[in-house]
Tab-separated table of C-alpha atoms in Angstrom:
chain	number	residue	atom	x	y	z
A	1	MET	CA	91.918	79.809	100.523
A	2	ARG	CA	94.288	77.478	98.677
A	3	ASN	CA	97.210	78.470	100.920
A	4	LEU	CA	95.067	77.986	104.014
A	5	LEU	CA	94.048	74.468	102.934
A	6	LEU	CA	97.643	73.584	102.111
A	7	SER	CA	98.765	74.893	105.501
A	8	LEU	CA	96.131	72.773	107.242
A	9	LEU	CA	97.310	69.756	105.275
A	10	PHE	CA	100.905	70.543	106.224
A	11	PHE	CA	100.089	70.770	109.936
A	12	CYS	CA	98.250	67.434	109.766
A	13	LEU	CA	100.859	65.539	107.725
A	14	THR	CA	104.093	66.888	109.237
A	15	PRO	CA	104.176	64.487	112.206
A	16	PHE	CA	103.906	61.547	109.761
A	17	THR	CA	106.564	62.776	107.348
A	18	THR	CA	109.290	63.078	110.005
A	19	LYS	CA	110.498	61.222	113.067
A	20	ALA	CA	110.256	64.369	115.177
A	21	GLN	CA	107.737	64.851	117.924
A	22	LYS	CA	105.336	67.733	117.424
A	23	LEU	CA	105.931	69.846	120.531
A	24	GLU	CA	103.437	72.700	120.914
A	25	PHE	CA	104.099	75.592	123.261
A	26	ASN	CA	103.542	79.310	123.916
A	27	GLY	CA	106.003	81.910	125.044
A	28	GLU	CA	109.569	82.985	124.358
A	29	PHE	CA	112.107	80.452	123.108
A	30	LEU	CA	115.581	79.814	121.721
A	31	LEU	CA	116.207	77.086	119.130
A	32	PHE	CA	119.790	76.105	118.298
A	33	ARG	CA	121.944	73.229	117.080
A	34	GLU	CA	124.392	71.582	119.473
A	35	ALA	CA	127.565	71.088	117.455
A	36	LYS	CA	128.892	68.125	119.426
A	37	THR	CA	125.794	65.914	119.097
A	38	LYS	CA	124.242	67.630	116.024
A	39	GLN	CA	120.924	67.625	117.902
A	40	PRO	CA	118.392	70.450	118.244
A	41	VAL	CA	117.977	72.157	121.601
A	42	LEU	CA	114.856	74.168	122.447
A	43	ILE	CA	114.730	76.369	125.543
A	44	ILE	CA	111.291	77.796	126.394
A	45	ASN	CA	110.804	80.826	128.659
A	46	ASP	CA	114.362	80.463	130.049
A	47	SER	CA	113.194	77.486	132.104
A	48	LEU	CA	112.196	74.423	130.053
A	49	VAL	CA	114.804	72.608	127.960
A	50	TYR	CA	114.081	70.020	125.256
A	51	LYS	CA	116.699	68.176	123.250
A	52	GLY	CA	116.795	65.971	120.148
A	53	ASN	CA	114.250	65.438	117.383
A	54	ALA	CA	112.105	63.621	119.896
A	55	MET	CA	112.210	66.736	122.126
A	56	LYS	CA	113.138	64.969	125.326
A	57	ARG	CA	113.021	67.264	128.321
A	58	ILE	CA	116.264	67.728	130.271
A	59	ALA	CA	117.306	69.832	133.259
A	60	PHE	CA	118.043	73.549	132.743
A	61	LYS	CA	121.561	74.197	134.103
A	62	HIS	CA	123.260	77.563	133.695
A	63	THR	CA	125.393	80.287	135.184
A	64	GLU	CA	124.188	83.887	135.310
A	65	TYR	CA	123.702	85.631	131.940
A	66	PRO	CA	122.248	89.019	130.937
A	67	ALA	CA	118.939	89.510	129.081
A	68	LYS	CA	116.729	86.627	127.885
A	69	LEU	CA	117.884	83.628	125.876
A	70	GLN	CA	115.472	84.404	123.050
A	71	GLU	CA	117.746	87.399	122.322
A	72	TYR	CA	120.736	85.140	121.599
A	73	LYS	CA	121.963	83.652	118.290
A	74	PHE	CA	123.885	80.393	118.058
A	75	PHE	CA	127.252	79.649	116.405
A	76	ASN	CA	128.827	76.227	115.831
A	77	ILE	CA	132.644	76.141	115.771
A	78	ASP	CA	133.977	72.584	115.409
A	79	THR	CA	132.303	70.707	118.273
A	80	LYS	CA	131.564	73.778	120.361
A	81	THR	CA	128.320	75.720	120.549
A	82	TYR	CA	128.244	79.425	121.400
A	83	LEU	CA	125.305	81.730	122.078
A	84	VAL	CA	125.891	85.438	121.398
A	85	HIS	CA	123.534	88.280	122.196
A	86	GLU	CA	121.872	89.593	119.019
A	87	GLY	CA	122.923	93.181	119.816
A	88	CYS	CA	126.540	92.033	120.331
A	89	GLY	CA	128.294	91.671	123.673
A	90	PRO	CA	127.669	88.683	125.984
A	91	VAL	CA	128.956	85.278	124.812
A	92	LEU	CA	127.721	82.012	126.320
A	93	GLU	CA	128.888	78.456	125.690
A	94	TYR	CA	126.543	75.468	125.728
A	95	ARG	CA	128.510	72.499	127.001
A	96	ASN	CA	127.501	69.316	128.802
A	97	ASP	CA	123.849	70.445	128.640
A	98	SER	CA	124.728	73.584	130.578
A	99	ILE	CA	124.962	77.274	129.684
A	100	VAL	CA	128.160	78.980	130.848
A	101	ARG	CA	129.063	82.611	130.306
A	102	ILE	CA	132.644	83.010	128.961
A	103	ASP	CA	133.036	86.732	128.088
A	104	ASN	CA	134.187	89.853	129.921
A	105	SER	CA	131.922	92.088	127.850
A	106	PHE	CA	128.546	93.754	128.381
A	107	LEU	CA	125.276	94.269	126.518
A	108	HIS	CA	126.368	96.446	123.599
A	109	ARG	CA	122.876	96.731	122.073
A	110	ASN	CA	124.685	98.192	119.064
A	111	GLN	CA	124.406	95.657	116.226
A	112	TYR	CA	120.893	94.248	116.127
A	113	ARG	CA	120.006	92.427	112.873
A	114	ALA	CA	123.683	92.358	111.856
A	115	VAL	CA	125.254	89.930	109.393
A	116	ARG	CA	126.660	87.193	111.630
A	117	PHE	CA	129.246	84.640	110.500
A	118	VAL	CA	132.226	82.496	111.549
A	119	TYR	CA	135.632	82.739	109.868
A	120	ASN	CA	138.875	81.120	111.043
A	121	LYS	CA	137.008	79.859	114.129
A	122	GLU	CA	136.143	83.426	115.158
A	123	ILE	CA	132.729	85.088	115.484
A	124	TYR	CA	132.011	88.245	113.476
A	125	PHE	CA	129.187	90.806	113.360
A	126	TYR	CA	128.886	93.161	110.366
A	127	GLY	CA	126.562	96.179	110.218
A	128	GLY	CA	123.331	96.160	112.181
A	129	TYR	CA	121.372	98.802	114.042
A	130	GLY	CA	121.693	100.180	117.550
A	131	LEU	CA	121.825	103.370	119.576
A	132	PHE	CA	119.650	105.097	116.954
A	133	THR	CA	122.153	104.552	114.135
A	134	PHE	CA	122.679	102.137	111.248
A	135	LYS	CA	126.155	100.562	111.166
A	136	ASN	CA	128.759	99.518	108.620
A	137	ILE	CA	131.360	98.331	111.132
A	138	LEU	CA	132.848	94.836	111.422
A	139	THR	CA	133.422	93.511	114.944
A	140	LYS	CA	135.023	90.280	116.148
A	141	TYR	CA	134.990	88.364	119.412
A	142	ASP	CA	138.498	87.776	120.761
A	143	PHE	CA	138.574	84.456	122.605
A	144	GLN	CA	141.887	85.415	124.278
A	145	THR	CA	140.810	88.716	125.853
A	146	ARG	CA	137.120	87.688	125.922
A	147	GLU	CA	136.236	91.090	124.546
A	148	TRP	CA	134.909	92.439	121.240
A	149	ILE	CA	137.174	94.424	118.909
A	150	GLU	CA	136.511	96.374	115.722
A	151	VAL	CA	138.157	95.018	112.568
A	152	ARG	CA	139.238	97.556	109.958
A	153	THR	CA	138.007	97.006	106.406
A	154	PHE	CA	138.987	98.706	103.152
A	155	SER	CA	136.929	99.912	100.210
A	156	GLU	CA	137.449	102.222	97.236
A	157	VAL	CA	134.047	103.774	97.927
A	158	PRO	CA	132.358	104.352	101.309
A	159	MET	CA	130.248	101.335	102.302
A	160	GLU	CA	126.600	102.022	103.059
A	161	THR	CA	125.333	101.345	106.536
A	162	ARG	CA	122.871	98.449	106.620
A	163	GLU	CA	120.867	96.132	108.838
A	164	SER	CA	118.771	93.024	108.062
A	165	ALA	CA	121.069	92.315	105.110
A	166	PHE	CA	121.287	88.941	103.370
A	167	SER	CA	124.659	87.217	103.295
A	168	TYR	CA	126.518	84.042	102.497
A	169	LEU	CA	130.055	82.816	103.026
A	170	ILE	CA	132.051	80.948	100.374
A	171	ASN	CA	135.539	79.903	101.460
A	172	LYS	CA	137.263	83.192	102.311
A	173	ASP	CA	134.685	85.543	100.813
A	174	LEU	CA	131.619	87.067	102.459
A	175	TYR	CA	128.877	88.226	100.086
A	176	VAL	CA	126.377	90.836	101.310
A	177	PHE	CA	123.285	92.268	99.626
A	178	GLY	CA	119.931	93.845	100.439
A	179	GLY	CA	118.826	95.100	103.836
A	180	ASN	CA	117.889	98.543	105.095
A	181	THR	CA	119.781	101.760	105.664
A	182	LYS	CA	119.068	105.234	107.033
A	183	ASP	CA	116.251	107.209	105.440
A	184	GLU	CA	116.824	110.928	105.896
A	185	ASN	CA	113.088	111.588	105.589
A	186	LYS	CA	112.038	108.956	108.143
A	187	THR	CA	114.180	108.836	111.260
A	188	GLN	CA	112.161	106.027	112.877
A	189	CYS	CA	112.724	103.469	110.141
A	190	GLY	CA	115.153	102.862	107.315
A	191	LYS	CA	114.823	102.547	103.573
A	192	GLN	CA	115.439	99.453	101.506
A	193	LEU	CA	118.793	99.125	99.758
A	194	ASP	CA	119.069	98.185	96.091
A	195	SER	CA	120.162	94.829	94.646
A	196	THR	CA	123.895	95.581	94.708
A	197	VAL	CA	126.072	92.623	95.776
A	198	TRP	CA	129.318	93.296	97.681
A	199	LYS	CA	132.144	90.886	98.462
A	200	LEU	CA	134.432	91.123	101.490
A	201	HIS	CA	137.674	89.178	100.963
A	202	LEU	CA	138.378	88.201	104.564
A	203	PRO	CA	142.184	87.648	104.391
A	204	THR	CA	142.658	91.261	103.197
A	205	MET	CA	139.404	92.709	104.585
A	206	LYS	CA	138.818	94.502	101.285
A	207	TRP	CA	135.341	95.195	99.874
A	208	THR	CA	134.707	94.931	96.121
A	209	PHE	CA	131.599	95.439	94.018
A	210	LYS	CA	130.483	92.176	92.345
A	211	GLY	CA	127.408	93.275	90.413
A	212	ARG	CA	123.652	93.307	90.847
A	213	ILE	CA	121.046	90.627	91.302
A	214	SER	CA	119.536	89.741	87.945
A	215	GLY	CA	115.957	90.898	87.462
A	216	ASP	CA	115.075	87.935	85.228
A	217	SER	CA	113.797	85.803	88.114
A	218	ASN	CA	111.777	88.693	89.653
A	219	LEU	CA	113.479	87.972	92.975
A	220	LYS	CA	113.209	91.059	95.176
A	221	CYS	CA	115.121	90.366	98.350
A	222	ALA	CA	113.620	93.252	100.285
A	223	GLU	CA	110.117	91.823	99.848
A	224	ASN	CA	110.871	88.133	100.311
A	225	LYS	CA	111.235	85.841	103.274
A	226	LEU	CA	114.617	84.197	103.617
A	227	VAL	CA	114.918	80.754	105.173
A	228	ASN	CA	118.427	80.712	106.573
A	229	ASN	CA	120.710	77.859	105.655
A	230	ASN	CA	123.376	77.381	108.297
A	231	ASN	CA	125.372	75.200	105.883
A	232	GLN	CA	125.786	78.249	103.620
A	233	ASP	CA	125.656	76.119	100.475
A	234	ASN	CA	122.517	77.814	99.230
A	235	LEU	CA	119.778	80.215	100.210
A	236	PHE	CA	116.002	79.804	100.081
A	237	PHE	CA	113.387	82.500	99.559
A	238	MET	CA	109.723	81.568	99.905
A	239	THR	CA	107.140	84.138	98.860
A	240	ASP	CA	105.122	84.223	95.628
A	241	ALA	CA	107.378	81.363	94.463
A	242	TYR	CA	110.077	79.034	95.770
A	243	TYR	CA	113.563	80.422	95.063
A	244	GLU	CA	116.712	78.411	95.655
A	245	ILE	CA	119.996	80.234	95.172
A	246	PHE	CA	123.043	78.109	94.391
A	247	LEU	CA	125.950	80.300	95.315
A	248	ASN	CA	128.836	78.402	93.722
A	249	LYS	CA	126.972	78.091	90.418
A	250	ASN	CA	125.725	81.692	90.516
A	251	ASN	CA	122.163	80.778	89.580
A	252	ILE	CA	118.611	80.852	90.922
A	253	LYS	CA	116.187	77.986	90.496
A	254	LYS	CA	112.599	79.163	90.625
A	255	SER	CA	109.697	76.781	91.354
A	256	GLU	CA	106.067	76.981	92.301
A	257	LEU	CA	105.430	77.297	96.037
A	258	ASN	CA	103.170	74.559	97.409
A	259	PHE	CA	102.672	76.444	100.669
A	260	CYS	CA	104.663	78.720	102.945
A	261	PRO	CA	104.435	77.963	106.691
A	262	ARG	CA	105.256	80.797	109.032
A	263	ILE	CA	108.747	79.795	110.121
A	264	ILE	CA	109.791	81.805	113.187
A	265	SER	CA	113.218	80.226	113.740
A	266	ASN	CA	115.132	77.565	111.851
A	267	TYR	CA	118.373	75.904	110.867
A	268	PHE	CA	119.255	73.136	108.401
A	269	GLU	CA	120.442	69.603	108.937
A	270	GLY	CA	121.076	68.096	105.525
A	271	ASN	CA	117.926	68.604	103.423
A	272	ASN	CA	115.690	68.990	106.471
A	273	ILE	CA	114.570	72.190	108.159
A	274	ILE	CA	114.640	72.047	111.953
A	275	CYS	CA	112.304	74.844	112.916
A	276	VAL	CA	109.691	76.439	115.088
A	277	ILE	CA	106.489	77.290	113.205
A	278	GLN	CA	103.501	79.333	114.261
A	279	ASN	CA	100.080	77.810	113.695
A	280	GLU	CA	98.034	80.419	111.818
A	281	LEU	CA	94.791	79.034	113.284
A	282	ASN	CA	95.389	79.118	117.042
A	283	LYS	CA	98.663	81.154	117.025
A	284	THR	CA	100.474	78.479	119.050
A	285	GLN	CA	104.084	77.609	118.252
A	286	TYR	CA	105.473	74.163	117.710
A	287	PHE	CA	108.762	72.456	116.964
A	288	THR	CA	108.979	70.287	113.880
A	289	VAL	CA	111.327	68.843	111.267
A	290	PHE	CA	110.415	68.525	107.598
A	291	PRO	CA	112.155	68.259	104.198
A	292	ILE	CA	112.630	71.615	102.482
A	293	ASN	CA	111.426	70.067	99.208
A	294	LEU	CA	108.000	69.593	100.795
A	295	THR	CA	107.276	73.260	100.035
A	296	LYS	CA	108.736	73.036	96.537
A	297	GLY	CA	106.437	72.685	93.514
A	298	LYS	CA	106.788	72.545	89.742
A	299	PRO	CA	110.058	74.024	88.325
A	300	LEU	CA	109.602	77.385	86.578
A	301	GLY	CA	113.128	78.097	85.361
A	302	THR	CA	116.798	78.702	86.125
A	303	TYR	CA	118.271	82.211	86.052
A	304	CYS	CA	121.557	83.974	86.624
A	305	PHE	CA	121.968	85.289	90.177
A	306	ILE	CA	124.663	88.014	90.051
A	307	VAL	CA	125.037	90.032	86.858
A	308	PRO	CA	128.461	91.722	86.610
A	309	LEU	CA	128.524	95.478	86.083
A	310	THR	CA	130.059	95.120	82.609
A	311	ALA	CA	127.279	92.826	81.458
A	312	ASP	CA	124.351	94.532	83.123
A	313	TYR	CA	125.302	98.093	82.223
A	314	LYS	CA	127.319	97.718	79.012
A	315	ILE	CA	124.602	99.301	76.876
A	316	THR	CA	123.973	102.066	79.401
A	317	TYR	CA	127.617	103.089	79.602
A	318	THR	CA	128.021	102.869	75.823
A	319	LEU	CA	125.077	105.205	75.362
A	320	LEU	CA	126.449	107.499	78.035
A	321	CYS	CA	129.802	107.714	76.237
A	322	ILE	CA	128.033	108.463	72.941
A	323	VAL	CA	125.975	111.214	74.595
A	324	ILE	CA	129.122	112.784	76.100
A	325	VAL	CA	130.947	112.757	72.742
A	326	VAL	CA	127.929	114.277	70.948
A	327	LEU	CA	127.633	116.913	73.663
A	328	PHE	CA	131.269	117.930	73.264
A	329	ILE	CA	130.853	118.168	69.471
A	330	VAL	CA	127.739	120.330	69.844
A	331	LEU	CA	129.465	122.614	72.343
A	332	TYR	CA	132.522	122.924	70.086
A	333	PHE	CA	130.550	123.938	67.005
A	334	HIS	CA	128.274	126.169	69.050
A	335	LYS	CA	131.303	128.045	70.336
A	336	LYS	CA	132.718	128.403	66.836
A	337	ILE	CA	129.413	129.581	65.389
A	338	THR	CA	128.712	132.050	68.175
A	339	SER	CA	132.249	133.440	68.004
A	340	LYS	CA	131.909	133.831	64.254
A	341	PHE	CA	128.691	135.800	64.478
A	342	LYS	CA	129.538	137.649	67.655
A	343	PRO	CA	129.591	141.432	67.011
A	344	PHE	CA	133.090	142.903	66.711
A	345	HIS	CA	133.552	146.152	68.638
A	346	GLY	CA	137.097	146.989	67.491
A	347	ILE	CA	138.756	148.612	64.470
A	348	LEU	CA	138.249	146.978	61.073
A	349	TYR	CA	140.537	147.354	58.072
A	350	ASN	CA	138.970	147.223	54.612
A	351	LEU	CA	141.570	145.840	52.206
A	352	LYS	CA	139.800	146.959	49.052
A	353	LYS	CA	139.278	150.524	50.154
A	354	GLU	CA	142.405	150.628	52.352
A	355	LEU	CA	140.358	152.235	55.098
A	356	PHE	CA	140.226	151.791	58.851
A	357	LEU	CA	136.626	151.620	60.130
A	358	TYR	CA	134.955	151.811	63.494
A	359	LYS	CA	131.278	150.922	63.683
A	360	SER	CA	131.179	150.998	59.860
A	361	LYS	CA	132.434	154.602	59.786
A	362	PRO	CA	135.836	155.565	58.278
A	363	ILE	CA	138.570	156.738	60.653
A	364	THR	CA	140.399	159.724	59.199
A	365	ILE	CA	142.463	160.902	62.166
A	366	PHE	CA	145.365	158.399	61.795
A	367	ASP	CA	148.589	159.764	60.242
A	368	ASP	CA	150.892	157.732	57.969
A	369	GLN	CA	153.143	156.451	60.774
A	370	GLU	CA	150.124	155.362	62.836
A	371	LYS	CA	148.620	153.596	59.821
A	372	ARG	CA	151.889	151.808	59.173
A	373	LEU	CA	151.949	150.693	62.823
A	374	LEU	CA	148.346	149.466	62.569
A	375	LEU	CA	149.095	147.417	59.443
A	376	PHE	CA	152.113	145.915	61.163
A	377	LEU	CA	149.965	144.919	64.146
A	378	LEU	CA	147.404	143.316	61.830
A	379	GLU	CA	150.185	141.142	60.366
A	380	GLN	CA	151.151	140.014	63.865
A	381	ASN	CA	147.609	138.644	64.383
A	382	ASN	CA	147.204	139.778	67.986
A	383	GLN	CA	150.599	138.395	69.088
A	384	PHE	CA	153.322	139.918	71.259
A	385	VAL	CA	156.102	141.736	69.368
A	386	SER	CA	159.541	142.705	70.652
A	387	LEU	CA	160.676	146.310	70.916
A	388	ASN	CA	163.498	145.555	68.491
A	389	ASN	CA	161.003	144.641	65.771
A	390	LEU	CA	159.020	147.784	66.461
A	391	ASN	CA	162.169	149.883	66.301
A	392	GLN	CA	162.923	148.532	62.827
A	393	LEU	CA	159.517	149.781	61.750
A	394	PHE	CA	160.441	153.351	62.685
A	395	GLU	CA	163.993	153.514	61.323
A	396	ASN	CA	164.713	156.237	58.721
A	397	SER	CA	166.300	154.580	55.692
A	398	ASN	CA	166.986	157.905	53.914
A	399	GLN	CA	169.512	159.214	56.397
A	400	PRO	CA	171.504	157.711	59.246
A	401	GLU	CA	170.336	158.455	62.817
A	402	THR	CA	170.944	157.309	66.362
A	403	ILE	CA	168.947	154.583	68.078
A	404	SER	CA	167.655	157.203	70.479
A	405	ALA	CA	165.923	159.036	67.630
A	406	THR	CA	164.286	155.825	66.430
A	407	VAL	CA	163.072	154.934	69.934
A	408	LYS	CA	161.703	158.444	70.416
A	409	ARG	CA	159.798	158.269	67.104
A	410	ARG	CA	158.369	154.862	68.079
A	411	GLU	CA	157.263	156.005	71.541
A	412	GLN	CA	155.607	159.142	70.164
A	413	THR	CA	153.758	157.196	67.453
A	414	VAL	CA	152.533	154.527	69.918
A	415	SER	CA	151.467	157.218	72.390
A	416	ARG	CA	149.481	159.136	69.750
A	417	LEU	CA	147.853	155.937	68.450
A	418	LEU	CA	146.749	154.825	71.932
A	419	ALA	CA	145.293	158.265	72.669
A	420	LYS	CA	143.298	158.322	69.432
A	421	VAL	CA	142.017	154.738	69.779
A	422	SER	CA	141.033	155.457	73.373
A	423	LYS	CA	139.051	158.498	72.237
A	424	ILE	CA	137.336	156.517	69.458
A	425	THR	CA	136.445	153.377	71.468
A	426	GLY	CA	136.149	154.802	74.973
A	427	ILE	CA	138.625	152.224	76.279
A	428	ASP	CA	141.229	153.400	78.802
A	429	GLU	CA	144.766	153.724	77.364
A	430	LYS	CA	146.158	151.375	80.018
A	431	GLU	CA	143.973	148.577	78.646
A	432	LEU	CA	145.214	149.144	75.065
A	433	ILE	CA	148.734	147.865	75.670
A	434	VAL	CA	150.078	144.739	77.421
A	435	GLU	CA	153.727	144.277	78.406
A	436	ARG	CA	155.827	141.214	79.275
A	437	LYS	CA	159.500	140.234	79.443
A	438	ASN	CA	161.028	138.596	76.408
A	439	SER	CA	161.331	134.814	76.880
A	440	GLU	CA	164.885	134.729	75.476
A	441	ASP	CA	166.283	137.995	76.868
A	442	LYS	CA	164.670	139.197	80.064
A	443	ARG	CA	166.145	142.693	79.524
A	444	ILE	CA	163.923	143.216	76.472
A	445	LYS	CA	160.201	143.961	76.642
A	446	ASP	CA	157.519	142.467	74.426
A	447	LEU	CA	154.371	144.448	73.669
A	448	LYS	CA	150.872	143.593	72.566
A	449	ILE	CA	149.236	146.781	71.259
A	450	LEU	CA	145.454	147.032	70.869
A	451	PRO	CA	144.761	143.438	71.999
A	452	ASN	CA	141.696	141.907	70.283
A	453	LEU	CA	140.806	145.301	68.763
A	454	LEU	CA	142.139	144.882	65.219
A	455	LYS	CA	140.611	142.813	62.460
A	456	ILE	CA	140.665	142.655	58.656
A	457	GLU	CA	137.201	142.938	57.148
């Protein structure tokens, strides 16, 4: 009820608070700013043309153009005014109170609700929706060829497709946030994107992540109504409160909202909104001009706009690092504990009793040479040993003999030991010995006998 009364008061007082004529009408329309004269132009139903704050009717002069004018968006470049189809493609110029088509293109119908901006006196479209797909492409109108071209951009991570995004341009940087993207579960409509803010540095065409919109102000871009500011100095959101975003200062000023008229189309001239508003009572539309501060109430606070990743997620990432470190420590000790208590299925040697055991039972079938070999292997701690070292183990110190006799004794002892261990454990003999070439002399073999099967109790 309060909003309704305030709206009624607004409709009654608006003609007295501005010098503009209150022009009521029904039907389709296009409202834009003529750059040369800085005056508003309103074209109704592609036939009636009104110009200036006083809305003086003038003749409608034009060449042929595709689609309806209500589907076009205006761009001011120096003293020239261009009208571009909202889906990208046709480009018209408004000059000398006439509309002239200047492009060689066609109706793309490919980038509806795109981010539209001017940089270096060129017109750009980013993202949008068309042909059943959401876009993340950047296109530019080439005034020389009179055609549209795609501009390549760069990013360390793939950019999400988006339409109906919010944006603002500061010097050579385009900031983009919010909007909708594809929802895999709902093909007919998209899903809202989060509060991530991206920056496109236009000289290099490189995207970088700037941070997220602070939650302190409770500003939720996906649920709010944006009043576009063609000057790009600040942005206005009018919903449960009045939000004014100052881009260069990176802050949001929040105030009470006196009322929120249903603004259908608008642009700014200084501190005034030049707009078309729909009357909620009789559903008629009318042109009007009023100060933006007319909707602004009591100040509620000033908040940060973009929170950098390091500030917003410092605690989260610190906790994540702590969790990872703790996890590694737990896994390390778990591995050590489990390996310590893991049952051993090999041959144990009891130092006190000088006995070899298998499954707690003494092994009595090993001869002296085999026992000596087993003790030698225990000293090696499951490492490779060279054949030369093994040969020394089997040399006869009591009487001289040839190397062939020593090698034969070694081979026979190893062969008997492998056969007996295989019979005791059930492991194939081939798995009880591992060979490799010596790292220093490739002609010599290294052996690992009974790998992981010997242990001192």
